Coordinates of C-alpha atoms in Angstrom, one line a residue:
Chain A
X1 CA 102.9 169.9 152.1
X2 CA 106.7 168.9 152.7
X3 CA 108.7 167.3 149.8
X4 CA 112.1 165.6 150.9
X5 CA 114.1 166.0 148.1
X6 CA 117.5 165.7 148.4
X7 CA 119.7 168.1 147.4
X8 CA 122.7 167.2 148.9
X9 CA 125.2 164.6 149.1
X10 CA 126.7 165.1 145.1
X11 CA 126.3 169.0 144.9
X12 CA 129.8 170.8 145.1
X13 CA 128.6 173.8 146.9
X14 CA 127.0 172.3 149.9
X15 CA 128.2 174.0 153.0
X16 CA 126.1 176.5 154.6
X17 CA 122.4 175.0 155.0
X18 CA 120.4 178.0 156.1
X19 CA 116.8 178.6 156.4
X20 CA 114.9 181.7 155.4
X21 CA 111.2 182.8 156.6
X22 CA 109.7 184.4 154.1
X23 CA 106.5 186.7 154.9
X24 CA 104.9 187.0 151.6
X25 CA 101.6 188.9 150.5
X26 CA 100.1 187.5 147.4
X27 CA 103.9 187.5 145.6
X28 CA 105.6 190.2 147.1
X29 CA 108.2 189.1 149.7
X30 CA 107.4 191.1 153.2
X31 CA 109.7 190.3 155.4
X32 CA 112.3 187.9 156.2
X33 CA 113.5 186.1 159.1
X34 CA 116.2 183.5 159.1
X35 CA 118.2 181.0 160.8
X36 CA 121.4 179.9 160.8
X37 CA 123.8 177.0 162.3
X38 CA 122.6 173.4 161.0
X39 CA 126.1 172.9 160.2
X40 CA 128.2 175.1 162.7
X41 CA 130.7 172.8 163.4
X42 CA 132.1 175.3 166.8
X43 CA 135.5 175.6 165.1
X44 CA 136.8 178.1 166.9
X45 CA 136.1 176.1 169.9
X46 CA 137.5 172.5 168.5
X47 CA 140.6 175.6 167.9
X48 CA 141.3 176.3 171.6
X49 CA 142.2 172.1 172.0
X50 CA 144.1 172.1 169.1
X51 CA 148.0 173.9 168.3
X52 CA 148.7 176.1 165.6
X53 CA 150.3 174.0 163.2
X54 CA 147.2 171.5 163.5
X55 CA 144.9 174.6 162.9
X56 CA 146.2 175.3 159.5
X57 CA 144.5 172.2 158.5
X58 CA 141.8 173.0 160.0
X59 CA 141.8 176.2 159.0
X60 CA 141.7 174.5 155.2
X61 CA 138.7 173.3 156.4
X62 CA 136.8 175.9 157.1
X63 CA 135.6 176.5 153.2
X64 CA 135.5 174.3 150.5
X65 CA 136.1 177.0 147.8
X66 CA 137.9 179.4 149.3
X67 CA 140.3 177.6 151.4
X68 CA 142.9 179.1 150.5
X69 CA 141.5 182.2 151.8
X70 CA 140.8 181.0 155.0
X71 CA 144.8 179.4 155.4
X72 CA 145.9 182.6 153.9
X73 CA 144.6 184.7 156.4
X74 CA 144.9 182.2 159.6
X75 CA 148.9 181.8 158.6
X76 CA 148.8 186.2 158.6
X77 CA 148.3 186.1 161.9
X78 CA 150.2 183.8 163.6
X79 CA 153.0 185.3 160.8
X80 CA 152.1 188.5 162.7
X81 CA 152.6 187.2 166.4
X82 CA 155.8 185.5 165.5
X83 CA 157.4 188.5 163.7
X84 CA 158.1 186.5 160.8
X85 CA 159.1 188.1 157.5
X86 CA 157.7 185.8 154.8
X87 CA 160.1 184.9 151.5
X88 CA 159.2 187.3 148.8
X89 CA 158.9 184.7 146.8
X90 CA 156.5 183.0 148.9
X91 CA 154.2 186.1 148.5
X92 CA 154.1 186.1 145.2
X93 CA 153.0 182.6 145.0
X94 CA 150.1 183.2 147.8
X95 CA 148.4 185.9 145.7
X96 CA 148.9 183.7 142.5
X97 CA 147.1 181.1 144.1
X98 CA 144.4 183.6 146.1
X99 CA 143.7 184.9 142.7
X100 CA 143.3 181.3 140.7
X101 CA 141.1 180.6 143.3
X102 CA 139.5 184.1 143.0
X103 CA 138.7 182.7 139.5
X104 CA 137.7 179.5 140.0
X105 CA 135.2 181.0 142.7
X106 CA 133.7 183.7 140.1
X107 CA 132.9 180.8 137.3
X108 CA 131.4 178.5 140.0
X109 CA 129.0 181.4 140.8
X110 CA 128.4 182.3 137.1
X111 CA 127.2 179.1 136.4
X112 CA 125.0 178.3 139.7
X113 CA 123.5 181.9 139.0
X114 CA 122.8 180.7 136.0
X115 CA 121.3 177.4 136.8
X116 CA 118.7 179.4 139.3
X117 CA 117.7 181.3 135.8
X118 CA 117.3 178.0 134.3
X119 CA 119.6 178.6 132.2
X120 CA 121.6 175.7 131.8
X121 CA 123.8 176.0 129.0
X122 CA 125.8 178.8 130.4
X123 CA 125.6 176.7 133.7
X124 CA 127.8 173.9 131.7
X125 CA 130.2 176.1 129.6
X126 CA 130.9 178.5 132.9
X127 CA 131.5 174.8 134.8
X128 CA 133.8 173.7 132.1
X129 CA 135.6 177.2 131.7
X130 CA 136.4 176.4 135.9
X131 CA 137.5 172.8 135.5
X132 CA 140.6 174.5 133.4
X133 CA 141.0 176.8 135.9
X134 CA 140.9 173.7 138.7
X135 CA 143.2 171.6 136.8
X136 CA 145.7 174.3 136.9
X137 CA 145.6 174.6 140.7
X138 CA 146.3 170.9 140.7
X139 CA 148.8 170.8 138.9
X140 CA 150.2 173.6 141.4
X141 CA 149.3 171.6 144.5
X142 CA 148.2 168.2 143.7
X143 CA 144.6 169.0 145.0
X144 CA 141.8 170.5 143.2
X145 CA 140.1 171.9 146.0
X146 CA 142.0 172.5 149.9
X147 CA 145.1 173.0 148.2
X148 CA 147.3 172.4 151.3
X149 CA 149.8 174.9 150.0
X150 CA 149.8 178.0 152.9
X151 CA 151.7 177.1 156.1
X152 CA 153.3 178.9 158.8
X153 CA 156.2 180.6 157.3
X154 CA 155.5 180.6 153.3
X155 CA 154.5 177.8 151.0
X156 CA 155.0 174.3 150.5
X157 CA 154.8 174.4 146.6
X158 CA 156.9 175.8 144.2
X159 CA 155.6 177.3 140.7
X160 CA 158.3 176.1 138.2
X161 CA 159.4 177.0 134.5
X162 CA 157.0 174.4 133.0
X163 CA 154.4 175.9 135.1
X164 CA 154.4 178.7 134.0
X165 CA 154.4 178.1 130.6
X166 CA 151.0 176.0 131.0
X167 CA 149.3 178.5 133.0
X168 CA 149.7 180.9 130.5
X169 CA 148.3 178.8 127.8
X170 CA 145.2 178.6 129.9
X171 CA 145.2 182.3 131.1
X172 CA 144.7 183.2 127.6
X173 CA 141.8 180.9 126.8
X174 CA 140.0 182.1 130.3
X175 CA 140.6 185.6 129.1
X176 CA 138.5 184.7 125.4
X177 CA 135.8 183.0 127.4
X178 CA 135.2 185.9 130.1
X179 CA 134.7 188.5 127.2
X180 CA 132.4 185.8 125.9
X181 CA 130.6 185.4 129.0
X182 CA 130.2 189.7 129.4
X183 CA 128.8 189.7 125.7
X184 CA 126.6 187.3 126.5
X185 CA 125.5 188.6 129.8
X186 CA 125.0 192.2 128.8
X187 CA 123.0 191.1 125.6
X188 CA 120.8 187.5 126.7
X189 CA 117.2 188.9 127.4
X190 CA 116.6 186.1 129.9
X191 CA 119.7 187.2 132.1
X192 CA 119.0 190.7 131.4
X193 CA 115.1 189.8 132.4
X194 CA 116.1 188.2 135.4
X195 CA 118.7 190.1 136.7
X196 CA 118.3 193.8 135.8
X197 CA 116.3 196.1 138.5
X198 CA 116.5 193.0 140.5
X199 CA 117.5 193.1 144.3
X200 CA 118.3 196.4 144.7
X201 CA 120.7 197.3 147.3
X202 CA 121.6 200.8 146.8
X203 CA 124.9 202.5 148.3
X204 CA 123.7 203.8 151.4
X205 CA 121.9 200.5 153.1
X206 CA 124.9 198.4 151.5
X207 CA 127.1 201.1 153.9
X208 CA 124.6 200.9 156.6
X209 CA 124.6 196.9 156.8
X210 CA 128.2 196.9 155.9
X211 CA 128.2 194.8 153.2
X212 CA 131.4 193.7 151.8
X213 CA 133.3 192.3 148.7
X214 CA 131.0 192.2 145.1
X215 CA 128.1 192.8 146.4
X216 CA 129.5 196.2 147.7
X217 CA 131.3 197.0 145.0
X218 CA 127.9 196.2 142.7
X219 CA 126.6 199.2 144.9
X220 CA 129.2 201.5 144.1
X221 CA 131.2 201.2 147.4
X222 CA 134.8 200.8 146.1
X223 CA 136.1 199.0 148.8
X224 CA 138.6 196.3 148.6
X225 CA 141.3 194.9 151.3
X226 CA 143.7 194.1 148.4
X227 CA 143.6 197.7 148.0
X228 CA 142.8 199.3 151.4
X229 CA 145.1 196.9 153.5
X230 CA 147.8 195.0 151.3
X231 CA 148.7 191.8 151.9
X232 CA 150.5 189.5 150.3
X233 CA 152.4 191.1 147.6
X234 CA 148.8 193.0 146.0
X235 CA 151.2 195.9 147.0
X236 CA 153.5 195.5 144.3
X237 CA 151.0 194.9 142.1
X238 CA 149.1 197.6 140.0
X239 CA 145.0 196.3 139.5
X240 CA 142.0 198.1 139.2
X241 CA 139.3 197.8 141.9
X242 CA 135.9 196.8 139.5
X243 CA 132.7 198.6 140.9
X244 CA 129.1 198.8 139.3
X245 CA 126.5 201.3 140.4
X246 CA 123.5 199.0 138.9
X247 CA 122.9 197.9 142.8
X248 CA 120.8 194.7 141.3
X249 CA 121.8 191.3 140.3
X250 CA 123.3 192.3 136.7
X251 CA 125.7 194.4 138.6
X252 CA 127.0 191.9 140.5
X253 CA 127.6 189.6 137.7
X254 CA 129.6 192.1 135.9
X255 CA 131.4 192.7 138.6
X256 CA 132.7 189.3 139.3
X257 CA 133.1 189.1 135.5
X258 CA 135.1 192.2 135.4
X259 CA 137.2 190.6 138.3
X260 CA 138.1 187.5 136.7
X261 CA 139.8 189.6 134.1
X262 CA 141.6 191.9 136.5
X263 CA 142.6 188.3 138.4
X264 CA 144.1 187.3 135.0
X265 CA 145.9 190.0 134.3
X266 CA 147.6 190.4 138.0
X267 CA 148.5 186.4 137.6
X268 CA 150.5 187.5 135.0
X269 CA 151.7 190.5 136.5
X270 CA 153.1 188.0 139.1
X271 CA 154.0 185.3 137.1
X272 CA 156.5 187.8 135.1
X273 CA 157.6 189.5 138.0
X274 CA 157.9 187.0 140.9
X275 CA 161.4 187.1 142.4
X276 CA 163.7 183.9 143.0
X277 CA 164.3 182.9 146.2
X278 CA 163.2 180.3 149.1
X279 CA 159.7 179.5 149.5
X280 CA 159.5 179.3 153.2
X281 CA 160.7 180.1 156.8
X282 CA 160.4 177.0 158.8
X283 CA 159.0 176.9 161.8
X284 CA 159.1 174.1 164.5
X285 CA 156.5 172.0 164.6
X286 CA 155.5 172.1 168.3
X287 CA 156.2 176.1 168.6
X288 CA 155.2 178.2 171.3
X289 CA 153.6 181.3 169.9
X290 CA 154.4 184.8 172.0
X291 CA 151.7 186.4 173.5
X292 CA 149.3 188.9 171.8
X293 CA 146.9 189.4 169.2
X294 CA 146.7 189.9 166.0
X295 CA 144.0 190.6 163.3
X296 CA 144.3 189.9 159.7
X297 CA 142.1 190.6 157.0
X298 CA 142.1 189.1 153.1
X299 CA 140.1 189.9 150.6
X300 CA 138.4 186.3 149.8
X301 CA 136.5 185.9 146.3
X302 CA 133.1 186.5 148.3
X303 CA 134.3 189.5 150.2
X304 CA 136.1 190.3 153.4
X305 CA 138.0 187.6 155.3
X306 CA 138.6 188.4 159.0
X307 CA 140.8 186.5 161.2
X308 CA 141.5 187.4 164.6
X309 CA 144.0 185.2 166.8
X310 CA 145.0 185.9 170.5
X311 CA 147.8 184.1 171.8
X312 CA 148.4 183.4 175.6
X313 CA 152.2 182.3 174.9
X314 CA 151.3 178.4 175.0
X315 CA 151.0 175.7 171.8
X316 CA 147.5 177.2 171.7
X317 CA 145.3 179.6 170.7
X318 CA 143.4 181.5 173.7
X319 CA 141.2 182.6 171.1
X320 CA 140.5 182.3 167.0
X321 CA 137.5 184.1 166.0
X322 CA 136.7 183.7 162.1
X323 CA 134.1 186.3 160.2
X324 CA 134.2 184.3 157.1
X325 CA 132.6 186.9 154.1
X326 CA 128.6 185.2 153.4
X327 CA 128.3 185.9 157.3
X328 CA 128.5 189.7 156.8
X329 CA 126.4 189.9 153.5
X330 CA 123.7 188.0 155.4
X331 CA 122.1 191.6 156.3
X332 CA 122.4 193.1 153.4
X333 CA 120.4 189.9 151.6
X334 CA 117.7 190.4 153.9
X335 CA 116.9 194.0 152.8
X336 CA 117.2 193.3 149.3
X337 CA 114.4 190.0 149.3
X338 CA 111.7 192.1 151.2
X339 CA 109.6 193.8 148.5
X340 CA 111.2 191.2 145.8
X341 CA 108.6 188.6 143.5
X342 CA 108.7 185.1 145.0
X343 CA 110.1 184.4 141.8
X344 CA 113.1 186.5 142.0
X345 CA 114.2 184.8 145.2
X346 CA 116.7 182.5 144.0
X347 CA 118.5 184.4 141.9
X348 CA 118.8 187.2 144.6
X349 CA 119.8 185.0 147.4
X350 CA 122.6 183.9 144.1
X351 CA 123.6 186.5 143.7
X352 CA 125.3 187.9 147.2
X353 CA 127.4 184.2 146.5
X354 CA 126.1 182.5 149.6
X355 CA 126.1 178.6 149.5
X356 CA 122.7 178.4 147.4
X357 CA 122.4 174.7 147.0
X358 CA 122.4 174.8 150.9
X359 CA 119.0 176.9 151.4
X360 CA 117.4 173.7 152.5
X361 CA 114.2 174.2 153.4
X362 CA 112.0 177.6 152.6
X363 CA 109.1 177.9 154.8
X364 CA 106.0 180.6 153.5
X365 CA 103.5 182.2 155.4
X366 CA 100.6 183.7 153.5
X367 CA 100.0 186.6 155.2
X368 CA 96.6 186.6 153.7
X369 CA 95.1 183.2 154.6
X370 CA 97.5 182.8 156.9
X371 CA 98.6 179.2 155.4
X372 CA 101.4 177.7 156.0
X373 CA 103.8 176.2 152.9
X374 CA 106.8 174.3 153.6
X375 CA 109.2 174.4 150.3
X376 CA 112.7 173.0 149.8
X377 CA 115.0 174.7 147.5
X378 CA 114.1 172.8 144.4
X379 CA 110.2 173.8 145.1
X380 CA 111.6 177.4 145.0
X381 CA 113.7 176.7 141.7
X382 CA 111.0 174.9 139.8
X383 CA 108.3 178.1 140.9
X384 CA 111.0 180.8 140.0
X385 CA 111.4 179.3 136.5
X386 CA 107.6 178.3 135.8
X387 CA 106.4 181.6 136.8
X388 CA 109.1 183.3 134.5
X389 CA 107.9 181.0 131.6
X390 CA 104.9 181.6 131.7
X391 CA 104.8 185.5 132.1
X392 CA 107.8 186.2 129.6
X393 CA 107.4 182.9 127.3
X394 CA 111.2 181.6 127.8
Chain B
X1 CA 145.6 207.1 159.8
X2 CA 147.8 208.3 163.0
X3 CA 147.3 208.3 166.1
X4 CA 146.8 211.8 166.8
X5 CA 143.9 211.9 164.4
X6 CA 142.2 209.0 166.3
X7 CA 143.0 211.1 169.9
X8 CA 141.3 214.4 168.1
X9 CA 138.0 213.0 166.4
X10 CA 137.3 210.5 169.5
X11 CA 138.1 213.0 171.9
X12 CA 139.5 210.4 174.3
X13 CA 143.5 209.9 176.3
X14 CA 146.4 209.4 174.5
X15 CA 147.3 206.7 177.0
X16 CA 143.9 203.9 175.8
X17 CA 144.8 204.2 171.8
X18 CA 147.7 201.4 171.5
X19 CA 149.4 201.1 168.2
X20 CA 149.8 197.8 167.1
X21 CA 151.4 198.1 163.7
X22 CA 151.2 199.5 160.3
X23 CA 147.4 200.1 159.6
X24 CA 146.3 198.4 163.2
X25 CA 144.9 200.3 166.3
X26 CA 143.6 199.9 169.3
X27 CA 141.4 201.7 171.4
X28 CA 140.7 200.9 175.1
X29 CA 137.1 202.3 176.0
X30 CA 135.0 202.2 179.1
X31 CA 131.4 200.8 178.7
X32 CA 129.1 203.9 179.1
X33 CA 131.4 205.7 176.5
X34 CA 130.8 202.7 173.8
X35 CA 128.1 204.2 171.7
X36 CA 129.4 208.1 172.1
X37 CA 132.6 206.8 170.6
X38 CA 130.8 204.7 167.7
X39 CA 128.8 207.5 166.7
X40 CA 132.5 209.7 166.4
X41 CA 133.9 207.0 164.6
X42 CA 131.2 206.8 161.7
X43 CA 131.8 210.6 161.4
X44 CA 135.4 209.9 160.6
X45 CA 137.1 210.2 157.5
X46 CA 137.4 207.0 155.6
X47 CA 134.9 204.8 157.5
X48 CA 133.9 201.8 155.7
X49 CA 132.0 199.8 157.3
X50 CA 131.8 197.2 160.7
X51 CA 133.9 194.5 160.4
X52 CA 132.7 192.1 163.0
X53 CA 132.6 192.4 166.9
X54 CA 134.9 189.6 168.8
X55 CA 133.9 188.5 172.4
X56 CA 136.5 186.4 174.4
X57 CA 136.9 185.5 177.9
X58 CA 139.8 187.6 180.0
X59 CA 139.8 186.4 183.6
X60 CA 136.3 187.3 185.2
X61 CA 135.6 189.9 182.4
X62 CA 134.6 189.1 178.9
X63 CA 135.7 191.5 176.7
X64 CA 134.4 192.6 173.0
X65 CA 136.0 194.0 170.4
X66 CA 134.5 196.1 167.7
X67 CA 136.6 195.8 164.4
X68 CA 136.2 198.9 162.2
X69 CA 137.5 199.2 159.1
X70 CA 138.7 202.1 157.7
X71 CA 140.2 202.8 154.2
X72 CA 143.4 203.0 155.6
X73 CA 143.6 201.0 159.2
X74 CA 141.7 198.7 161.6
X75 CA 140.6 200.0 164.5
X76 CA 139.9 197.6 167.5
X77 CA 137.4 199.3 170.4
X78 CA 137.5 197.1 173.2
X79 CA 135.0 197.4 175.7
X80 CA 135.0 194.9 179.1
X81 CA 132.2 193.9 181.2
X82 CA 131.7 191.8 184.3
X83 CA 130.6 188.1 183.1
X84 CA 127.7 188.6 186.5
X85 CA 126.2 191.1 184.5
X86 CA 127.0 191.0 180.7
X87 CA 125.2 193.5 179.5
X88 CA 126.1 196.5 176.8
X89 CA 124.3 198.8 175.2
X90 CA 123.4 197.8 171.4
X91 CA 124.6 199.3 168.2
X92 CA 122.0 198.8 166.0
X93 CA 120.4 201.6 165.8
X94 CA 123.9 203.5 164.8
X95 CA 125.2 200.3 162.6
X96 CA 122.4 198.1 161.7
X97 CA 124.6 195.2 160.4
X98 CA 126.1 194.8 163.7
X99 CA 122.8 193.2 164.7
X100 CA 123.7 188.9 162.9
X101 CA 127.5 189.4 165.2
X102 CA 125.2 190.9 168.6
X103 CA 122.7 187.6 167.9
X104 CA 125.9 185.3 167.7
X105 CA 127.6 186.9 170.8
X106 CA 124.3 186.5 172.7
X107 CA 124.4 182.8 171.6
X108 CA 127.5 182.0 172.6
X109 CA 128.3 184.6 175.3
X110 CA 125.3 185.7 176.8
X111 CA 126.1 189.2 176.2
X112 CA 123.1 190.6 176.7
X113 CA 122.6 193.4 174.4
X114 CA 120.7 196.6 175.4
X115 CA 118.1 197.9 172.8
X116 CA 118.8 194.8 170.2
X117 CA 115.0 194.0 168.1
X118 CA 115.7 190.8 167.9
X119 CA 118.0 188.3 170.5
X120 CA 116.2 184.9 169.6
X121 CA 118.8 181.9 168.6
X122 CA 120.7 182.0 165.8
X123 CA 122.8 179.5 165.7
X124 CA 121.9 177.0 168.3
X125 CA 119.4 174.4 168.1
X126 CA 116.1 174.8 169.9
X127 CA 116.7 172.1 172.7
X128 CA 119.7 174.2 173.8
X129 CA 119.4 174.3 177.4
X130 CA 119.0 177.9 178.9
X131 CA 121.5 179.7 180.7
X132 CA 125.0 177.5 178.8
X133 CA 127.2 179.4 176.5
X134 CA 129.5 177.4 174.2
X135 CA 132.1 179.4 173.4
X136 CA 132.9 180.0 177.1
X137 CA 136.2 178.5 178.5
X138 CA 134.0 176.6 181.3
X139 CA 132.0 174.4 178.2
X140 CA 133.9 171.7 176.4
X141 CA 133.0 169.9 173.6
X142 CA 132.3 166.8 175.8
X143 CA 130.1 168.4 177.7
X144 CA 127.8 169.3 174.2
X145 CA 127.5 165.4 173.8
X146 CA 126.2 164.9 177.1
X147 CA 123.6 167.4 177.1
X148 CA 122.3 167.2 173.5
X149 CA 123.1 163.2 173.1
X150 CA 125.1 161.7 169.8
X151 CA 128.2 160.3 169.4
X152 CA 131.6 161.1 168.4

């Protein structure tokens, strides 16, 4: 039985359509087998045709919501093969923006973790809480989403006076809602329900499949690049790196709660302390690059960033190989769906931040009578939430 | 991390660790030693996890590049092998999340991985044609159209 539903074209977070084979006995998830690539677009072979300035762009282009990683850690590394000191000042401004966007990545995920629950309500008010958030990163750059602000040699906006003044305004109202948001996470029985003792990942398999970002630091695995390998100017600035040791779902949502806070509070840290200066180093436009390589890493909202760039001394790359963060917490989502409830699979393929809306198609073997069910997300959804309701009454 | 350190727990020459910068290393290692040398590394100090494993095209070698992460540095092992025979030894069985960047090098390499569970497509559709590697220098993005039809 196929349904073609679709559950595309308006959703914001549509990006990485990937299909999962799930082995299930009775309810219990057995194994999993998946498949990735309906939209691998062979950047970093369009890359080798393209010169570095153009690849900023595309660069941007990589993610819709964490763009600004991506640019971030592309502009690194040709930074690195040029020798180019960047402006303090356009440092300062990078990790600003890295962590608005940090933010704005954190109350997306809140409230699509909170749609899989069926939980709606805290779907709108996390999805208002961002649009604040989002308005303030246009006001920056004149984009809500691929801000266009990283280049080769700095940034091409400025924060001003008046800026400031408005993004403090909002800092301060983000800061109210996110102790709202851990009340009401720590205390809702349907999140706590749904979440708690769910997908267990515990510290040693999270090591072993070398998981990165929240959903290692859910398992207790302190590890963050903004700490561990400082770009930007996260070396000047003093911020706690968040960890859970819940392993589960909960844990991960109170991690990327806890790290909207600690994103607040370094904003300001930079916001008071960012030195005056120039923005930017310019670079020609046409630029031969010296040869060499070059690896840089940034820690993007959904984990580790990796970038690595080998230069043969032309206008182009030789070679630009991207590990973007969902690719490397892949594994680690595997081991925590087998032995899971077929009800509990949205909310733990959630909760490692993937791009959810994009798990198109679900396909289930019954190990038992060896049927065959084709299910689309929404099939998946609607099952989740009925089987909850009817078991737990919500 | 310094240098030293890396010469002492890998046991290897001075003369194949290259430092790149602040925090960056890399180590030059022949292909029979790859796995001896992972398992030293995930004995080391401050190992966090596998970052990802690179493959590019150098001449008539492809060489890959295992990206470890440490607390405190990067270390690049870079192993080369003859593009006749790509074939290395897999690091599953020491690293198991190694095995989603061996699948995607097998895509679009066809590094043949020694030991791997699984090597079936990843990434490519299932009319690829046998025996063509995207990512190789030969293959151009004109030459995708042609075999798998569309437009531009």
């Amino acid at each position: 039985m196929t349904f073609e539903i679709p559950f595309g074209p308006q959703h914001p977070a549509l990006e990485e359509p990937i299909n999962f084979m799930f082995e299930i006995d009775e309810e219990r998830v057995v194994n999993v087998k998946l498949r990735l690539g309906y939209v691998h677009r062979g950047i970093e072979k369009i890359a080798e045709s393209r010169n570095y300035q153009q690849l900023v762009y595309l660069s941007e282009r990589i993610c819709g919501i964490c763009s600004f990683a991506h640019t971030l850690c592309y502009s690194q590394s040709v930074e690195e093969l040029l020798g180019l000191e960047v402006p303090e000042r356009a440092k300062f401004i990078r990790t600003i923006l890295a962590e608005m966007e940090r933010i704005q990545n954190h109350y997306l995920w809140l409230g699509l973790t909170a749609k899989e629950m069926g939980f709606e309500t805290l779907f709108m008010y996390a999805w208002r809480d961002r649009e604040i958030i989002i308005r303030m990163l246009d006001m920056i750059s004149g984009k809500r989403v691929n801000y266009g602000v990283n280049t080769i040699g700095g940034v091409r906006r400025d924060i001003t006076e008046s800026m400031i003044g408005r993004i403090e305004e909002s800092l301060k109202h983000l800061e109210v809602r996110a102790e709202y948001y851990t009340k009401v996470c720590t205390k809702d029985p349907l999140i706590l329900r749904r979440t708690v003792g769910v997908g267990v990942l515990r510290p040693r398999e999270a090591r072993a499949l070398c998981a990165v970002g929240p959903t290692a630091r859910a398992s207790g695995i302190a590890h963050d690049i903004r700490a561990d390998d400082p770009y930007a100017a996260y070396g000047e600035i003093p911020f706690k790196v968040v960890t859970y040791r819940g392993c589960d779902v909960a844990s991960r949502m109170y991690v990327r709660i806890d790290e909207i806070k600690e994103s607040i509070k370094i904003i300001r840290y930079a916001l008071k302390n960012m030195p005056d200066g120039p923005i930017r180093v310019r670079v020609p436009i046409l630029m031969k690059v010296p040869k060499g390589e070059a690896v840089s890493r940034v820690e993007a909202p959904r984990g580790e960033n990796l970038h690595f760039l080998k230069s043969n001394g032309s206008d182009k790359p030789e070679r630009w190989k991207i590990r973007a963060p969902t690719l490397a917490n892949l594994s680690s989502l595997c081991r925590m769906l087998i032995g899971i409830n077929l009800a509990d699979i949205p909310v733990v393929i959630a909760g490692i931040d993937p791009c959810i809306a994009c798990a198109e198609r679900v396909v289930l073997i019954d190990s038992k009578r060896d049927k065959w069910k084709i299910w689309n997300g929404k099939d998946l959804w609607r099952y989740a939430n009925e089987w909850y309701r009817k078991k737990y009454g919500f | 991390m310094r240098r030293s350190e890396i010469r002492r727990e890998l046991r290897i020459r001075a003369r194949d660790i290259i430092v790149q910068r602040d925090r960056r290393f890399i180590v030059n290692i022949e292909k029979k030693s790859l796995k001896r040398v992972i398992r030293r590394l995930l004995k080391m100090k401050n190992y966090t996890h596998l970052s990802t494993i690179t493959a590019l095209e150098v001449g008539s070698k492809i060489e890959l590049i295992y990206h470890i992460a440490f607390t405190d540095a990067l270390i690049s092992i870079k192993v080369q092998i003859s593009k006749d025979e790509p074939i290395l030894p897999s690091i599953v069985d020491l690293i198991p999340g190694a095995s989603l960047y061996e699948r995607e090098i097998h895509d679009l390499f066809g590094v043949k991985f020694d030991g791997h569970p699984d090597l079936s497509p990843l990434l490519l559709p299932d009319n690829w044609p046998e025996g063509v590697y995207p990512l190789r220098k030969w293959w151009s993005t004109d030459r995708t159209l042609s075999k798998l039809g569309g437009k531009r």
